[in-house]
Coordinates of C-alpha atoms and ligand atoms in Angstrom, one line a residue:
X195 CA -16.2 -8.9 -15.2
X196 CA -14.7 -10.7 -12.5
X197 CA -12.9 -8.9 -9.6
X198 CA -10.0 -10.6 -7.1
X199 CA -9.9 -8.5 -4.3
X200 CA -7.1 -9.4 -1.9
X201 CA -8.1 -8.4 1.9
X202 CA -11.8 -8.5 0.9
X203 CA -13.0 -9.2 4.4
X204 CA -11.3 -6.0 6.0
X205 CA -12.4 -2.6 6.5
X206 CA -12.0 -1.0 3.4
X207 CA -11.9 -4.2 1.4
X208 CA -16.1 -5.1 2.6
X209 CA -17.0 -1.9 1.7
X210 CA -15.2 -2.1 -2.0
X211 CA -17.0 -5.6 -2.5
X212 CA -20.6 -3.8 -1.6
X213 CA -19.8 -1.1 -4.8
X214 CA -18.6 -3.8 -6.9
X215 CA -21.7 -6.1 -6.0
X216 CA -23.8 -3.2 -6.8
X217 CA -22.2 -2.3 -10.0
X218 CA -23.1 -5.3 -11.3
X219 CA -19.4 -7.2 -11.0
X220 CA -18.6 -10.7 -9.8
X221 CA -16.3 -10.7 -7.1
X222 CA -13.4 -13.4 -5.6
X223 CA -12.3 -12.7 -1.9
X224 CA -8.7 -13.8 -0.8
X225 CA -8.4 -13.0 2.6
X226 CA -6.6 -15.1 5.7
X227 CA -8.7 -13.4 8.2
X228 CA -5.9 -12.2 10.1
X229 CA -7.8 -9.1 10.8
X230 CA -11.2 -10.1 9.3
X231 CA -14.1 -11.8 10.1
X232 CA -16.1 -14.2 7.9
X233 CA -19.0 -12.7 9.3
X234 CA -18.6 -9.1 7.3
X235 CA -18.6 -11.3 3.9
X236 CA -22.3 -12.5 5.0
X237 CA -22.9 -8.6 5.8
X238 CA -21.6 -7.7 2.2
X239 CA -23.9 -10.3 0.7
X240 CA -27.0 -9.1 2.7
X241 CA -26.2 -5.6 1.8
X242 CA -25.8 -6.4 -2.1
X243 CA -28.6 -9.0 -1.9
X244 CA -25.5 -11.0 -4.0
X245 CA -23.1 -13.3 -3.6
X246 CA -19.8 -13.7 -3.5
X247 CA -16.9 -16.3 -3.6
X248 CA -14.5 -16.5 -0.9
X249 CA -11.2 -18.4 -0.8
X250 CA -9.6 -18.5 2.9
X251 CA -5.9 -18.4 2.1
X252 CA -3.0 -16.5 2.9
X253 CA -1.3 -14.6 0.6
X254 CA 2.0 -15.7 1.3
X255 CA 0.6 -18.9 -0.2
X256 CA 1.8 -19.1 -3.0
X257 CA 0.1 -22.2 -4.5
X258 CA -3.2 -21.2 -3.1
X259 CA -3.0 -17.7 -4.8
X260 CA -2.1 -19.9 -7.9
X261 CA -5.2 -22.0 -7.7
X262 CA -7.5 -19.4 -7.4
X263 CA -6.0 -17.8 -10.9
X264 CA -6.4 -21.4 -12.2
X265 CA -10.0 -21.8 -11.0
X266 CA -11.5 -18.1 -11.5
X267 CA -11.1 -16.2 -14.7
X268 CA -10.0 -13.2 -13.1
X269 CA -10.2 -9.6 -15.1
X270 CA -8.9 -7.5 -12.5
X271 CA -7.3 -7.6 -9.1
X272 CA -8.1 -4.9 -6.0
X273 CA -4.7 -5.8 -4.1
X274 CA -5.9 -4.2 -0.3
X275 CA -4.6 -7.2 1.7
X276 CA -1.6 -6.6 4.2
X277 CA -1.0 -5.6 7.2
X278 CA -1.1 -1.5 8.6
X279 CA -0.6 -1.1 11.9
X280 CA 2.4 1.5 12.1
X281 CA 3.6 0.8 15.2
X282 CA 3.9 -3.1 15.0
X283 CA 5.8 -1.9 11.6
X284 CA 8.4 -0.3 13.8
X285 CA 8.9 -3.3 16.2
X286 CA 8.8 -5.6 13.7
X287 CA 9.8 -4.3 10.2
X288 CA 10.5 -7.9 8.7
X289 CA 7.1 -9.2 9.1
X290 CA 6.2 -5.8 7.1
X291 CA 8.1 -6.2 4.1
X292 CA 7.7 -9.8 4.1
X293 CA 3.7 -9.7 3.8
X294 CA 3.4 -6.2 2.2
X295 CA 6.0 -6.7 -0.4
X296 CA 6.2 -10.7 -0.5
X297 CA 2.3 -10.6 -1.0
X298 CA 2.2 -7.8 -3.6
X299 CA 4.9 -10.3 -5.6
X300 CA 2.8 -13.4 -5.5
X301 CA 0.2 -11.8 -6.5
X302 CA 1.2 -10.1 -9.6
X303 CA 3.7 -13.2 -10.7
X304 CA 0.6 -15.3 -10.6
X305 CA -1.4 -12.2 -12.6
X306 CA 2.1 -12.3 -14.9
X307 CA 1.1 -16.0 -15.2
X308 CA -2.5 -16.0 -16.2
X309 CA -2.2 -13.0 -18.6
X310 CA -4.3 -10.6 -16.1
X311 CA -2.7 -7.4 -16.2
X312 CA -5.1 -4.9 -14.4
X313 CA -4.5 -4.0 -11.0
X314 CA -5.7 -1.2 -8.1
X315 CA -3.5 -0.9 -5.1
X316 CA -4.1 0.2 -1.9
X317 CA -1.8 2.9 -1.4
X318 CA -1.4 5.8 1.1
X319 CA -0.8 9.3 1.6
X320 CA 1.9 8.1 3.8
X321 CA 4.2 7.7 0.6
X322 CA 4.1 11.7 1.0
X323 CA 6.6 11.5 3.9
X324 CA 6.2 14.7 6.3
X325 CA 5.8 17.7 3.2
X326 CA 6.7 21.1 3.4
X327 CA 3.8 23.6 4.3
X328 CA 3.8 24.8 0.5
X329 CA 3.4 21.7 -0.7
X330 CA -0.3 21.1 0.8
X331 CA -2.5 20.4 -0.7
X332 CA -1.1 17.4 -1.6
X333 CA -0.9 16.5 -5.6
X334 CA 0.2 13.5 -7.0
X335 CA 3.0 14.8 -8.9
X336 CA 4.9 16.1 -5.9
X337 CA 7.8 13.6 -5.4
X338 CA 7.3 10.8 -2.9
X339 CA 8.9 11.6 0.6
X340 CA 10.9 10.0 3.2
X341 CA 8.6 7.9 5.2
X342 CA 8.8 7.8 9.0
X343 CA 8.3 4.0 9.3
X344 CA 8.6 0.6 7.9
X345 CA 4.8 0.4 6.8
X346 CA 4.9 3.3 5.1
X347 CA 8.1 2.2 3.4
X348 CA 6.2 -0.9 2.2
X349 CA 3.5 1.1 0.6
X350 CA 6.4 3.3 -1.0
X351 CA 7.9 0.1 -2.4
X352 CA 5.0 -1.7 -3.7
X353 CA 4.0 1.7 -5.7
X354 CA 7.5 1.3 -6.9
X355 CA 7.2 -2.4 -8.1
X356 CA 3.8 -1.7 -9.4
X357 CA 5.2 1.3 -11.9
X358 CA 8.2 -0.8 -12.6
X359 CA 6.0 -3.9 -14.0
X360 CA 4.1 -1.0 -15.8
X361 CA 7.4 0.5 -17.4
X362 CA 8.6 -3.5 -18.4
X363 CA 5.2 -4.2 -20.2
X364 CA 3.1 -1.1 -20.6
X365 CA 0.0 -3.5 -21.0
X366 CA -0.1 -3.9 -17.4
X367 CA -2.6 -1.4 -16.1
X368 CA -2.2 -0.1 -12.8
X369 CA -4.1 2.3 -10.7
X370 CA -2.2 3.1 -7.3
X371 CA -4.6 5.0 -5.4
X372 CA -3.8 6.9 -2.3
X373 CA -6.4 6.8 0.6
X374 CA -6.3 9.5 3.0
X375 CA -7.6 8.8 6.2
X376 CA -10.5 6.6 5.8
X377 CA -13.7 6.7 8.4
X378 CA -17.1 5.5 8.9
X379 CA -19.1 2.8 8.0
X380 CA -21.8 1.4 5.7
X381 CA -25.0 3.2 5.9
X382 CA -26.5 0.4 6.9
X383 CA -24.1 0.0 10.2
X384 CA -24.2 -3.9 9.3
X385 CA -20.2 -3.3 7.9
X386 CA -17.3 -1.5 9.7
X387 CA -14.2 -1.0 11.0
X388 CA -14.1 -3.9 13.8
X389 CA -11.5 -2.7 15.8
X390 CA -9.6 -5.4 17.9
X391 CA -7.3 -4.2 21.2
X392 CA -6.6 -0.4 21.7
X393 CA -7.3 1.4 18.9
X394 CA -4.1 3.0 17.2
X395 CA -6.3 5.2 15.3
X396 CA -8.5 8.3 15.5
X397 CA -11.9 7.5 15.2
X398 CA -12.2 4.1 16.5
X399 CA -10.8 5.4 19.8
X400 CA -13.2 8.0 19.7
X401 CA -16.2 5.3 18.8
X402 CA -14.8 3.3 22.2
X403 CA -15.2 6.4 24.2
X404 CA -18.7 7.1 22.9
X405 CA -20.0 3.7 23.8
X406 CA -18.3 3.9 27.2
X407 CA -15.6 1.3 26.8
X408 CA -12.6 3.9 27.3
X409 CA -12.5 6.9 29.7
X410 CA -11.3 9.7 27.6
X411 CA -9.5 10.3 24.3
X412 CA -6.2 11.4 24.5
X413 CA -5.5 14.3 21.8
X414 CA -1.9 14.0 20.9
X415 CA -0.5 17.2 20.7
X416 CA -2.0 20.7 21.0
X417 CA 0.7 23.1 20.1
X418 CA 0.9 22.2 16.1
X419 CA 0.9 25.1 14.1
X420 CA -2.7 24.9 13.2
X421 CA -6.0 26.8 13.8
X422 CA -6.8 25.0 17.1
X423 CA -3.2 23.5 17.9
X424 CA -4.1 19.9 17.2
X425 CA -3.2 18.0 14.1
X426 CA -5.2 18.2 10.7
X427 CA -6.0 15.6 8.3
X428 CA -8.3 14.8 5.1
X429 CA -10.6 12.0 6.7
X430 CA -13.0 10.5 3.7
X431 CA -16.1 8.3 4.1
X432 CA -15.1 4.7 3.4
X433 CA -18.1 4.5 1.1
X434 CA -17.0 7.3 -1.0
X435 CA -13.7 5.9 -1.1
X436 CA -15.0 2.1 -2.4
X437 CA -16.8 3.7 -4.8
X438 CA -13.3 5.3 -6.2
X439 CA -12.6 1.8 -7.1
X440 CA -15.3 1.3 -9.1
X441 CA -14.2 4.4 -11.3
X442 CA -11.0 3.2 -11.1
X443 CA -11.7 -0.2 -13.0
X444 CA -13.4 2.0 -15.5
X445 CA -9.8 3.8 -16.2
X446 CA -7.8 0.8 -16.1
X447 CA -10.7 -0.2 -19.2
X448 CA -11.0 2.8 -20.9
X449 CA -7.8 4.8 -20.7
X450 CA -5.4 2.6 -18.9
X451 CA -1.5 2.6 -18.3
X452 CA -0.3 4.1 -14.7
X453 CA -2.5 6.2 -12.8
X454 CA -1.6 7.2 -9.5
X455 CA -4.1 9.2 -7.7
X456 CA -5.4 10.5 -4.3
X457 CA -8.2 9.8 -2.9
X458 CA -9.5 12.5 0.1
X459 CA -11.7 14.8 0.1
X460 CA -9.6 18.0 -0.1
X461 CA -10.7 19.3 2.9
X462 CA -8.9 19.2 6.6
X463 CA -10.6 18.6 9.9
X464 CA -8.5 19.0 13.1
X465 CA -8.7 16.5 15.8
X466 CA -10.8 18.6 17.9
X467 CA -13.0 19.3 15.1
X468 CA -13.5 15.5 14.7
X469 CA -14.1 15.3 18.3
X470 CA -17.0 17.6 18.0
X471 CA -18.6 16.5 15.2
X472 CA -18.8 12.9 16.9
X473 CA -20.3 14.5 19.5
X474 CA -23.1 15.8 17.2
X475 CA -23.5 12.4 16.2
X476 CA -23.9 11.0 19.2
X477 CA -25.8 13.3 21.3
X478 CA -23.2 13.3 24.3
X479 CA -20.3 15.1 25.2
X480 CA -17.2 13.1 24.8
X481 CA -13.8 13.7 27.7
X482 CA -10.8 14.1 26.1
X483 CA -7.1 14.9 27.5
X484 CA -4.1 16.6 25.9
X485 CA -1.4 15.0 25.8
X486 CA 2.1 15.1 24.1
X487 CA 2.5 14.9 20.4
X488 CA 3.0 11.2 18.8
X489 CA 6.2 10.3 17.9
X490 CA 6.4 10.3 13.8
X491 CA 2.8 12.4 13.3
X492 CA 2.9 15.3 10.8
X493 CA 1.1 18.3 11.6
X494 CA -1.5 18.8 8.8
X495 CA -2.1 17.5 5.6
X496 CA -4.9 17.0 3.0
X497 CA -5.1 16.2 -0.4
X498 CA -5.4 18.0 -4.1
X499 CA -8.4 15.9 -5.6
X500 CA -8.6 17.3 -8.9
X501 CA -7.0 14.4 -10.4
X502 CA -9.3 12.2 -9.5
X503 CA -12.3 14.7 -10.4
X504 CA -10.4 14.8 -14.0
X505 CA -9.1 11.2 -14.5
X506 CA -11.8 9.3 -12.6
X507 CA -14.7 11.3 -12.9
X508 CA -14.9 10.9 -8.8
X509 CA -15.4 13.3 -6.1
X510 CA -16.1 12.4 -2.4
X511 CA -19.7 13.1 -1.9
X512 CA -20.0 12.5 1.8
X513 CA -18.8 15.1 4.5
X514 CA -17.9 15.1 8.2
X515 CA -21.3 14.8 9.5
X516 CA -21.9 11.9 7.6
X517 CA -18.9 10.3 8.5
X518 CA -19.3 10.7 12.0
X519 CA -22.9 9.4 11.9
X520 CA -22.0 6.3 10.4
X521 CA -19.4 5.1 12.5
X522 CA -21.3 6.1 15.5
X523 CA -24.3 4.0 13.9
X524 CA -21.6 1.3 13.2
X525 CA -20.4 1.0 17.0
X526 CA -23.6 1.6 18.5
X527 CA -25.2 -1.5 16.6
X528 CA -22.0 -3.6 16.6
X529 CA -20.7 -2.3 20.0
X530 CA -18.1 -5.5 19.8
X531 CA -17.6 -5.6 16.4
X532 CA -18.2 -9.0 14.7
X533 CA -18.0 -10.7 17.5
Ligands
NAD271 P1 -7.6 -4.1 7.4 O1 -6.7 -4.8 8.0 O2 -9.1 -4.1 8.1 O3 -7.3 -5.2 5.8 C1 -6.6 -5.8 5.4 C2 -7.1 -7.1 4.9 O4 -6.0 -8.2 4.5 C3 -7.6 -7.8 6.3 O5 -9.0 -8.4 5.8 C4 -6.9 -9.0 6.4 O6 -7.3 -10.3 7.1 C5 -6.1 -9.2 5.4 N1 -4.7 -10.1 5.4 C6 -3.8 -9.3 6.5 N2 -2.6 -10.2 5.7 C7 -2.8 -10.9 5.1 C8 -2.3 -12.5 4.5 N3 -0.8 -12.4 4.8 N4 -3.0 -13.0 3.8 C9 -4.1 -12.6 3.2 N5 -4.9 -11.7 3.8 C10 -4.2 -11.1 4.7 O7 -7.2 -2.7 6.7 P2 -7.9 -1.6 5.8 O8 -7.8 -0.5 6.8 O9 -9.0 -2.4 5.1 O10 -7.1 -1.4 4.6 C11 -6.8 -2.3 3.2 C12 -5.9 -1.4 2.9 O11 -5.9 -0.1 2.5 C13 -4.4 -2.0 3.3 O12 -3.3 -2.2 2.4 C14 -4.0 -0.7 3.9 O13 -2.8 -0.5 3.9 C15 -4.7 0.2 3.4 N6 -4.7 1.5 3.8 C16 -5.3 1.9 5.0 C17 -5.8 2.8 5.2 C18 -6.6 3.2 6.5 O14 -6.5 4.3 7.0 N7 -7.4 2.2 6.7 C19 -4.9 4.1 4.8 C20 -4.1 4.2 3.5 C21 -4.0 2.6 3.2
UFG272 N1 -5.0 10.9 17.1 C1 -5.3 11.5 18.4 N2 -5.7 10.5 19.2 C2 -5.7 9.0 19.3 C3 -5.4 9.0 17.6 C4 -4.9 9.8 16.9 O1 -5.4 12.4 18.8 O2 -5.9 8.7 20.1 C5 -4.4 12.1 16.5 C6 -3.4 11.9 15.8 O3 -2.0 12.2 16.2 C7 -3.5 12.5 14.3 C8 -4.9 12.1 13.8 O4 -5.3 11.9 15.1 O5 -3.1 13.7 14.3 C9 -4.9 11.2 12.9 O6 -4.4 9.9 13.8 P1 -5.0 8.6 12.9 O7 -3.9 7.6 13.5 O8 -6.3 8.1 12.7 O9 -4.4 8.5 11.1 P2 -2.8 9.0 10.5 O10 -3.0 9.9 9.8 O11 -1.5 9.1 11.8 O12 -2.3 7.8 9.6 C10 -3.5 7.0 9.1 C11 -3.2 5.4 8.6 C12 -1.9 5.3 8.4 C13 -2.0 5.9 7.0 C14 -2.5 7.8 7.0 C15 -2.7 7.9 5.7 O13 -3.1 5.2 10.3 O14 -2.0 4.1 8.0 O15 -3.7 7.8 7.7 O16 -3.1 9.3 5.4 F1 -0.9 5.8 6.6

């Protein structure tokens, strides 16, 4: 089976490529390397002992996307390419709507033209908006919420586009996978999250403090209604997440239809718990300071993962210790990422 992974050179995409290759599938990667490195793909080959085909193409380049479908007999698409910086999306919403919505339309139009009707989409827990406390753990059948930023709305709208495509033609099979908070790295330490600039997310920031690049962690908010006052999230090891995609391919071929599914662990950890788990992993104390809450942040949420277990026969295997161990292993072995 030949799988096109858009955004396959990125953090999550590169881990998906490893799992697909290890499951014996052929992999074609489309990526413009906007937020990724060619080295990631070399390392994917190194880990898997297999090769893949890479097209350095912008997803907005319609002729370029068409050329891939003309040349390769693609069976299924995993669509992970896109822009994902929440803060930047607030400052430049047009860029986010153009790339994330336009990119999806380019891909689905070429799929349609070539009779490819199997797609897995990298969605996000952000589509739940700001849930009520009694909605947690979050289940897929809760109505989608009001997103607090344009990035979130692009995920919300991309889910709607794919749902409508399936409704119009039920031969289309679509798995909309709602990722919770992917962290960690491949256990080899060869691929991981190559953070450029000041990290916006918690784990890359903690890693940079641990490696000595930044003086202390800022903990955004200590007065949330949570056991220790810091915000709670459902962190999931990126390898577990990637394996969920292999299971989703099975689902597309063996069951088919429209699947909306959470990928998380079902367990929430606070910011302080994550800092302490990382301290254990790196063997040193990490300085932190409490600052005010970050605008738009939600106090606590985590996934109900029963649907993934039922439909995909998938549950996350790794816990917080392995997540922090592998994040630290990647950071330690690649202090400057792929550079
Ligand atoms: P990433 O930035 O590492 O990966 C995205 C990839 O898309 C990159 O390799 C980038 O170069 C590529 N890309 C960006 N614009 C492109 C364009 N115009 N044409 C072709 N390629 C382009 O991010 P990631 O964390 O690996 O995220 C992958 C997907 O998962 C994204 O769609 C993201 O929104 C989604 N997601 C991520 C998280 C998270 O916390 N990391 C959570 C939920 C959902
Ligand atoms: N946090 C800090 N200090 C930091 C960074 C983050 O205290 O330096 C806190 C945040 O306030 C939040 C928690 O750590 O409470 C996690 O923050 P992240 O930025 O790592 O992750 P988010 O939960 O805010 O969002 C992430 C992705 C989104 C995605 C969402 C899906 O960034 O794109 O998960 O659940 F939509």
